[in-house]
Short mmCIF file of C-alpha atoms in Angstrom, two decimals:
data_model
loop_
_atom_site.label_atom_id
_atom_site.label_comp_id
_atom_site.label_asym_id
_atom_site.label_seq_id
_atom_site.Cartn_x
_atom_site.Cartn_y
_atom_site.Cartn_z
CA MET B 177 0.53 -103.23 -154.81
CA THR B 178 -2.06 -104.99 -152.75
CA GLU B 179 -0.78 -108.02 -150.92
CA LEU B 180 -3.15 -110.93 -150.91
CA HIS B 181 -3.37 -113.08 -147.80
CA ASP B 182 -4.44 -116.68 -147.85
CA THR B 183 -7.21 -117.01 -145.27
CA GLY B 184 -7.23 -120.75 -145.58
CA GLU B 185 -10.85 -120.71 -146.74
CA ARG B 186 -11.68 -122.56 -149.90
CA ARG B 187 -14.88 -122.42 -151.92
CA ARG B 188 -15.44 -125.19 -154.39
CA THR B 189 -17.83 -125.11 -157.29
CA SER B 190 -19.44 -128.16 -155.77
CA ASP B 191 -20.31 -126.22 -152.58
CA THR B 192 -24.05 -126.13 -152.08
CA PRO B 193 -25.97 -123.57 -150.05
CA PRO B 194 -26.89 -124.76 -146.56
CA SER B 195 -30.19 -126.57 -146.23
CA ILE B 196 -32.73 -124.84 -144.01
CA THR B 197 -33.47 -128.10 -142.21
CA ASP B 198 -29.83 -128.15 -141.09
CA LEU B 199 -29.99 -124.54 -139.90
CA ILE B 200 -33.22 -124.30 -137.93
CA ASP B 201 -35.45 -126.84 -136.22
CA GLU B 202 -39.22 -126.84 -135.72
CA GLU B 203 -38.98 -125.95 -132.04
CA THR B 204 -36.98 -122.79 -132.79
CA VAL B 205 -39.51 -121.67 -135.41
CA ARG B 206 -42.40 -122.41 -133.04
CA SER B 207 -40.82 -120.44 -130.20
CA ILE B 208 -40.21 -117.46 -132.48
CA VAL B 209 -43.83 -117.46 -133.63
CA GLN B 210 -45.13 -117.95 -130.08
CA GLU B 211 -43.05 -115.01 -128.86
CA ALA B 212 -44.46 -112.82 -131.63
CA TRP B 213 -48.02 -113.89 -130.80
CA SER B 214 -47.57 -113.35 -127.05
CA ALA B 215 -46.15 -109.86 -127.53
CA LEU B 216 -48.35 -108.60 -130.37
CA ILE B 217 -51.61 -110.55 -130.16
CA GLY B 218 -51.84 -111.20 -126.42
CA GLU B 219 -49.73 -112.77 -123.71
CA ASP B 220 -52.23 -115.59 -123.18
CA GLU B 221 -52.50 -116.45 -126.88
CA LEU B 222 -51.24 -120.00 -127.23
CA LEU B 223 -50.27 -121.62 -130.50
CA VAL B 224 -50.90 -125.36 -130.51
CA PRO B 225 -48.49 -127.43 -132.63
CA LEU B 226 -51.11 -129.40 -134.55
CA PRO B 227 -51.89 -129.49 -138.27
CA GLY B 228 -55.41 -128.39 -139.06
CA GLY B 229 -55.68 -127.91 -142.80
CA LEU B 230 -55.89 -124.52 -144.45
CA PRO B 231 -59.11 -123.23 -146.06
CA GLU B 232 -59.36 -122.62 -149.79
CA ASN B 233 -59.24 -118.86 -149.35
CA ALA B 234 -55.89 -119.01 -147.57
CA VAL B 235 -53.69 -115.93 -147.85
CA SER B 236 -49.94 -115.70 -147.36
CA SER B 237 -47.45 -113.05 -146.41
CA TRP B 238 -43.71 -113.44 -146.69
CA VAL B 239 -40.36 -111.73 -146.44
CA HIS B 240 -37.14 -112.51 -148.27
CA VAL B 241 -33.90 -113.18 -146.45
CA ALA B 242 -30.72 -112.62 -148.46
CA GLY B 243 -27.33 -113.60 -147.11
CA PRO B 244 -25.38 -116.80 -146.54
CA TRP B 245 -28.83 -118.42 -146.60
CA ASN B 246 -31.33 -117.20 -149.19
CA GLY B 247 -35.03 -117.80 -149.05
CA ILE B 248 -38.36 -116.66 -147.72
CA VAL B 249 -40.28 -116.89 -144.47
CA VAL B 250 -43.97 -117.43 -145.18
CA LEU B 251 -47.03 -117.09 -142.96
CA THR B 252 -50.23 -118.63 -144.32
CA CYS B 253 -53.72 -118.68 -142.83
CA GLY B 254 -57.36 -118.37 -143.82
CA ARG B 255 -58.81 -114.99 -144.73
CA SER B 256 -61.03 -114.87 -141.63
CA THR B 257 -58.07 -115.79 -139.42
CA ALA B 258 -56.11 -112.95 -141.00
CA GLU B 259 -58.96 -110.55 -140.22
CA GLN B 260 -59.09 -111.70 -136.58
CA LEU B 261 -55.33 -111.33 -136.30
CA SER B 262 -55.57 -107.77 -137.65
CA ARG B 263 -58.22 -106.89 -135.08
CA GLU B 264 -56.20 -108.41 -132.23
CA LEU B 265 -53.05 -106.61 -133.35
CA LEU B 266 -54.80 -103.25 -133.28
CA LYS B 267 -56.84 -104.03 -130.16
CA GLU B 268 -58.63 -100.88 -128.95
CA HIS B 269 -57.18 -98.95 -131.90
CA ALA B 270 -58.96 -101.17 -134.43
CA PRO B 271 -61.49 -99.36 -136.63
CA PRO B 272 -65.10 -100.67 -136.67
CA VAL B 273 -64.54 -102.14 -140.10
CA ILE B 274 -61.19 -103.76 -140.89
CA GLU B 275 -60.34 -102.95 -144.50
CA ASP B 276 -58.58 -105.38 -146.83
CA GLU B 277 -55.58 -103.06 -146.81
CA ASP B 278 -55.34 -103.37 -143.03
CA ILE B 279 -55.59 -107.17 -143.19
CA GLU B 280 -52.81 -107.39 -145.75
CA ASP B 281 -50.73 -104.89 -143.82
CA ALA B 282 -51.17 -106.77 -140.54
CA LEU B 283 -50.37 -110.12 -142.09
CA GLY B 284 -47.30 -108.62 -143.76
CA GLU B 285 -46.13 -107.15 -140.47
CA LEU B 286 -46.48 -110.51 -138.71
CA ALA B 287 -44.38 -112.14 -141.44
CA ASN B 288 -41.88 -109.29 -141.06
CA VAL B 289 -41.56 -109.82 -137.30
CA VAL B 290 -41.31 -113.60 -137.57
CA GLY B 291 -38.95 -113.34 -140.55
CA GLY B 292 -36.69 -110.88 -138.77
CA ASN B 293 -36.33 -113.19 -135.81
CA VAL B 294 -35.80 -116.25 -138.01
CA LYS B 295 -33.09 -114.30 -139.83
CA ALA B 296 -31.41 -113.60 -136.49
CA VAL B 297 -30.80 -117.29 -135.84
CA LEU B 298 -29.54 -118.04 -139.37
CA PRO B 299 -25.96 -117.41 -140.51
CA GLY B 300 -25.45 -113.72 -141.18
CA PRO B 301 -25.12 -110.97 -141.96
CA SER B 302 -28.32 -111.02 -143.98
CA ALA B 303 -30.75 -108.50 -145.43
CA LEU B 304 -34.47 -108.62 -144.80
CA GLY B 305 -36.83 -107.67 -147.61
CA LEU B 306 -40.11 -105.80 -147.40
CA PRO B 307 -43.22 -107.91 -146.70
CA GLU B 308 -45.29 -109.19 -149.60
CA VAL B 309 -48.84 -110.53 -149.49
CA GLY B 310 -50.67 -112.82 -151.87
CA SER B 311 -50.90 -116.44 -152.90
CA ALA B 312 -48.46 -118.73 -151.17
CA PRO B 313 -45.15 -119.09 -152.98
CA VAL B 314 -44.55 -122.71 -153.94
CA ALA B 315 -42.53 -124.56 -151.31
CA GLY B 316 -39.78 -126.86 -152.49
CA SER B 317 -38.05 -129.67 -150.71
CA ASP B 318 -35.74 -127.30 -148.82
CA THR B 319 -38.45 -126.17 -146.41
CA ARG B 320 -38.92 -126.14 -142.66
CA ARG B 321 -42.68 -126.03 -142.11
CA VAL B 322 -44.52 -125.65 -138.83
CA ASP B 323 -48.29 -126.21 -138.57
CA LEU B 324 -50.08 -124.46 -135.74
CA LEU B 325 -53.56 -123.85 -134.43
CA TRP B 326 -54.54 -120.42 -133.09
CA ARG B 327 -57.95 -120.38 -131.43
CA GLY B 328 -58.66 -123.59 -133.31
CA GLN B 329 -57.79 -122.08 -136.69
CA SER B 330 -54.92 -123.30 -138.83
CA LEU B 331 -51.88 -121.33 -139.75
CA THR B 332 -48.53 -122.40 -141.09
CA ILE B 333 -45.07 -120.90 -141.00
CA SER B 334 -42.64 -122.15 -143.59
CA VAL B 335 -39.03 -121.22 -144.02
CA GLN B 336 -38.26 -121.96 -147.66
CA GLY B 337 -34.83 -122.08 -149.23
CA SER B 338 -34.51 -120.28 -152.56
CA ALA B 339 -33.35 -123.47 -154.20
CA GLY B 340 -36.73 -124.97 -153.46
CA ALA B 341 -39.04 -122.06 -154.22
CA PRO B 342 -39.06 -119.60 -157.11
CA LEU B 343 -38.85 -116.15 -155.48
CA ASP B 344 -40.23 -114.02 -158.32
CA GLN B 345 -43.84 -115.12 -158.33
CA MET U 925 -44.35 -84.16 -125.55
CA ARG U 926 -44.38 -84.94 -129.24
CA ALA U 927 -43.45 -88.13 -131.08
CA LEU U 928 -43.08 -89.01 -134.73
CA VAL U 929 -43.76 -92.66 -135.63
CA ILE U 930 -42.21 -93.79 -138.92
CA ASP U 931 -43.12 -97.23 -140.24
CA ASP U 932 -44.30 -98.46 -143.63
CA SER U 933 -46.88 -100.66 -141.90
CA ARG U 934 -50.04 -98.69 -141.14
CA VAL U 935 -51.03 -101.27 -138.53
CA MET U 936 -47.68 -101.03 -136.75
CA ARG U 937 -47.84 -97.21 -136.87
CA ARG U 938 -51.25 -97.36 -135.17
CA ILE U 939 -49.95 -99.76 -132.50
CA VAL U 940 -46.88 -97.65 -131.64
CA ALA U 941 -48.82 -94.39 -131.89
CA GLY U 942 -51.52 -95.84 -129.62
CA ILE U 943 -48.97 -96.80 -126.97
CA LEU U 944 -47.42 -93.32 -127.08
CA GLU U 945 -50.79 -91.54 -127.04
CA ASP U 946 -51.78 -93.58 -123.99
CA LEU U 947 -48.63 -92.22 -122.34
CA GLY U 948 -49.69 -88.68 -123.17
CA TYR U 949 -47.73 -88.03 -126.34
CA GLU U 950 -48.99 -85.96 -129.25
CA VAL U 951 -48.17 -88.18 -132.24
CA GLN U 952 -47.69 -87.73 -135.96
CA GLN U 953 -47.12 -90.64 -138.35
CA ALA U 954 -45.08 -91.11 -141.52
CA GLY U 955 -44.91 -94.07 -143.91
CA HIS U 956 -41.18 -93.88 -144.63
CA GLY U 957 -38.08 -91.86 -143.85
CA ARG U 958 -38.65 -89.24 -146.54
CA GLU U 959 -42.14 -88.51 -145.20
CA GLY U 960 -40.62 -88.27 -141.75
CA LEU U 961 -38.10 -85.69 -142.95
CA ASP U 962 -40.97 -83.76 -144.56
CA VAL U 963 -42.64 -83.52 -141.15
CA LEU U 964 -39.44 -82.18 -139.58
CA ASN U 965 -38.83 -79.78 -142.45
CA GLY U 966 -42.37 -78.52 -141.95
CA GLY U 967 -41.35 -77.30 -138.50
CA TRP U 968 -42.97 -80.06 -136.39
CA VAL U 969 -39.88 -81.21 -134.50
CA PRO U 970 -40.66 -83.88 -131.87
CA GLU U 971 -38.75 -84.92 -128.77
CA LEU U 972 -38.98 -88.56 -129.91
CA ALA U 973 -38.89 -90.38 -133.23
CA CYS U 974 -39.74 -94.11 -133.34
CA VAL U 975 -38.29 -95.43 -136.58
CA ASP U 976 -38.60 -98.75 -138.40
CA TRP U 977 -35.55 -99.98 -140.32
CA ASN U 978 -36.81 -101.60 -143.53
CA MET U 979 -39.02 -99.19 -145.46
CA PRO U 980 -39.42 -98.19 -149.10
CA VAL U 981 -38.21 -94.80 -150.45
CA MET U 982 -35.99 -94.01 -147.44
CA ASP U 983 -35.11 -96.58 -144.79
CA GLY U 984 -34.67 -95.97 -141.10
CA LEU U 985 -30.89 -95.84 -141.15
CA GLN U 986 -30.93 -93.17 -143.86
CA PHE U 987 -33.46 -91.20 -141.81
CA VAL U 988 -31.25 -91.38 -138.71
CA SER U 989 -28.25 -90.16 -140.67
CA ALA U 990 -30.25 -87.29 -142.19
CA VAL U 991 -31.55 -86.16 -138.81
CA ARG U 992 -28.14 -86.33 -137.20
CA SER U 993 -26.60 -84.25 -140.00
CA ASN U 994 -28.87 -81.32 -139.16
CA PRO U 995 -27.94 -79.50 -135.90
CA ALA U 996 -31.42 -77.98 -135.74
CA TRP U 997 -32.79 -81.45 -135.01
CA ARG U 998 -30.31 -82.27 -132.24
CA GLN U 999 -33.16 -82.44 -129.70
CA VAL U 1000 -34.80 -85.40 -131.46
CA THR U 1001 -34.22 -88.64 -129.57
CA ILE U 1002 -34.37 -91.56 -131.98
CA MET U 1003 -35.57 -95.01 -131.01
CA MET U 1004 -35.38 -97.72 -133.64
CA VAL U 1005 -38.41 -100.05 -133.50
CA THR U 1006 -37.64 -102.87 -135.88
CA SER U 1007 -37.51 -106.59 -136.54
CA GLU U 1008 -33.82 -106.25 -137.50
CA SER U 1009 -32.25 -108.00 -134.54
CA GLU U 1010 -28.74 -108.88 -135.74
CA HIS U 1011 -26.10 -107.45 -133.42
CA GLY U 1012 -24.32 -105.81 -136.33
CA GLN U 1013 -27.47 -103.95 -137.37
CA ILE U 1014 -28.03 -102.68 -133.83
CA VAL U 1015 -24.46 -101.39 -133.69
CA ARG U 1016 -24.89 -99.66 -137.07
CA ALA U 1017 -28.05 -97.90 -135.94
CA LEU U 1018 -26.53 -96.73 -132.66
CA ALA U 1019 -23.37 -95.61 -134.47
CA ALA U 1020 -25.48 -93.60 -136.92
CA GLY U 1021 -27.07 -91.73 -134.04
CA ALA U 1022 -30.03 -93.71 -132.74
CA HIS U 1023 -30.34 -93.62 -128.94
CA GLU U 1024 -32.27 -96.80 -128.29
CA TYR U 1025 -33.28 -99.99 -130.07
CA VAL U 1026 -36.50 -101.97 -129.62
CA ILE U 1027 -36.78 -105.31 -131.38
CA LYS U 1028 -40.16 -106.44 -132.69
CA PRO U 1029 -42.10 -108.14 -131.26
CA PHE U 1030 -42.42 -105.74 -128.35
CA THR U 1031 -44.94 -105.04 -125.62
CA ALA U 1032 -46.28 -101.69 -124.47
CA ASP U 1033 -44.30 -102.18 -121.27
CA ALA U 1034 -41.08 -102.59 -123.25
CA ILE U 1035 -41.66 -99.26 -125.00
CA ARG U 1036 -42.49 -97.60 -121.69
CA ASP U 1037 -39.33 -99.01 -120.06
CA LYS U 1038 -37.15 -97.71 -122.88
CA LEU U 1039 -38.74 -94.27 -122.64
CA ALA U 1040 -38.12 -94.26 -118.89
CA LEU U 1041 -34.45 -95.04 -119.54
CA LEU U 1042 -34.32 -92.15 -121.97
CA GLY U 1043 -36.04 -89.80 -119.52
CA LEU U 1044 -38.88 -89.36 -122.00
CA LEU U 1045 -41.88 -90.43 -119.97
CA PRO U 1046 -44.26 -87.52 -119.58
CA GLU U 1047 -44.32 -86.23 -115.97
CA GLU U 1048 -47.89 -87.33 -115.31
CA VAL U 1049 -46.89 -90.93 -116.19
CA VAL U 1050 -43.80 -90.90 -113.98
CA LEU U 1051 -45.72 -89.60 -110.95
#
């Protein structure tokens, strides 16, 4: 017969999942994104913490994080910014014409890298989903959003709790 | 020297393959673990496999386990190249048979340093 041990932990039905704003601050998100940009785009590529306003044709990529904290990490920028990012990622290996598939792939990979490093500072263990690309999932109140300028173009990173954003869009 | 780069991101495959080709490697690419195993089963057995973790069809950990279960592929050194940076995940990959672990984002120098540690820099690069 299995003996049950009391660990002293108690979970009440009133327990609510942790809010993302309690788990990660803007500076941590910014430093994660800056590290990704410096390593993958170029070591001199600075991200300026200023809001700039996204264009109408903005595109988003995101990854799900599932664990003690559930939600998504979303990268959003204009289509032309996404194309420039793809070209800078590939550098000398970039083809003459960047196809839509490459742009979506590059944007998804950036979300994957940022999401993986955001996950690392959240309570774990957690699972990271595969990147998705499309229209920005709706952000709810449980969101940590960082607005940045890269080469004068706007991009945003938002870490959105599942309570605040429907995940199956 | 030969290297197999396995990642579901075509862009990331090109980046890693480009770094390795610049070092003198002959590189093949695969979009997930199952495609990687197909390359090995086809007789193209590399000295190095750079493997992402999260992929559709067959993930990186499953690929590592499959390679390690086949003695004919003992020569393949496996380096995980992934955004999975939790300590527990790194331990799992190394326990399954990966030799090294590179966390994304990485630089070309980081890949080169890991290869030097593994003794997998082509001679002309070392000299």
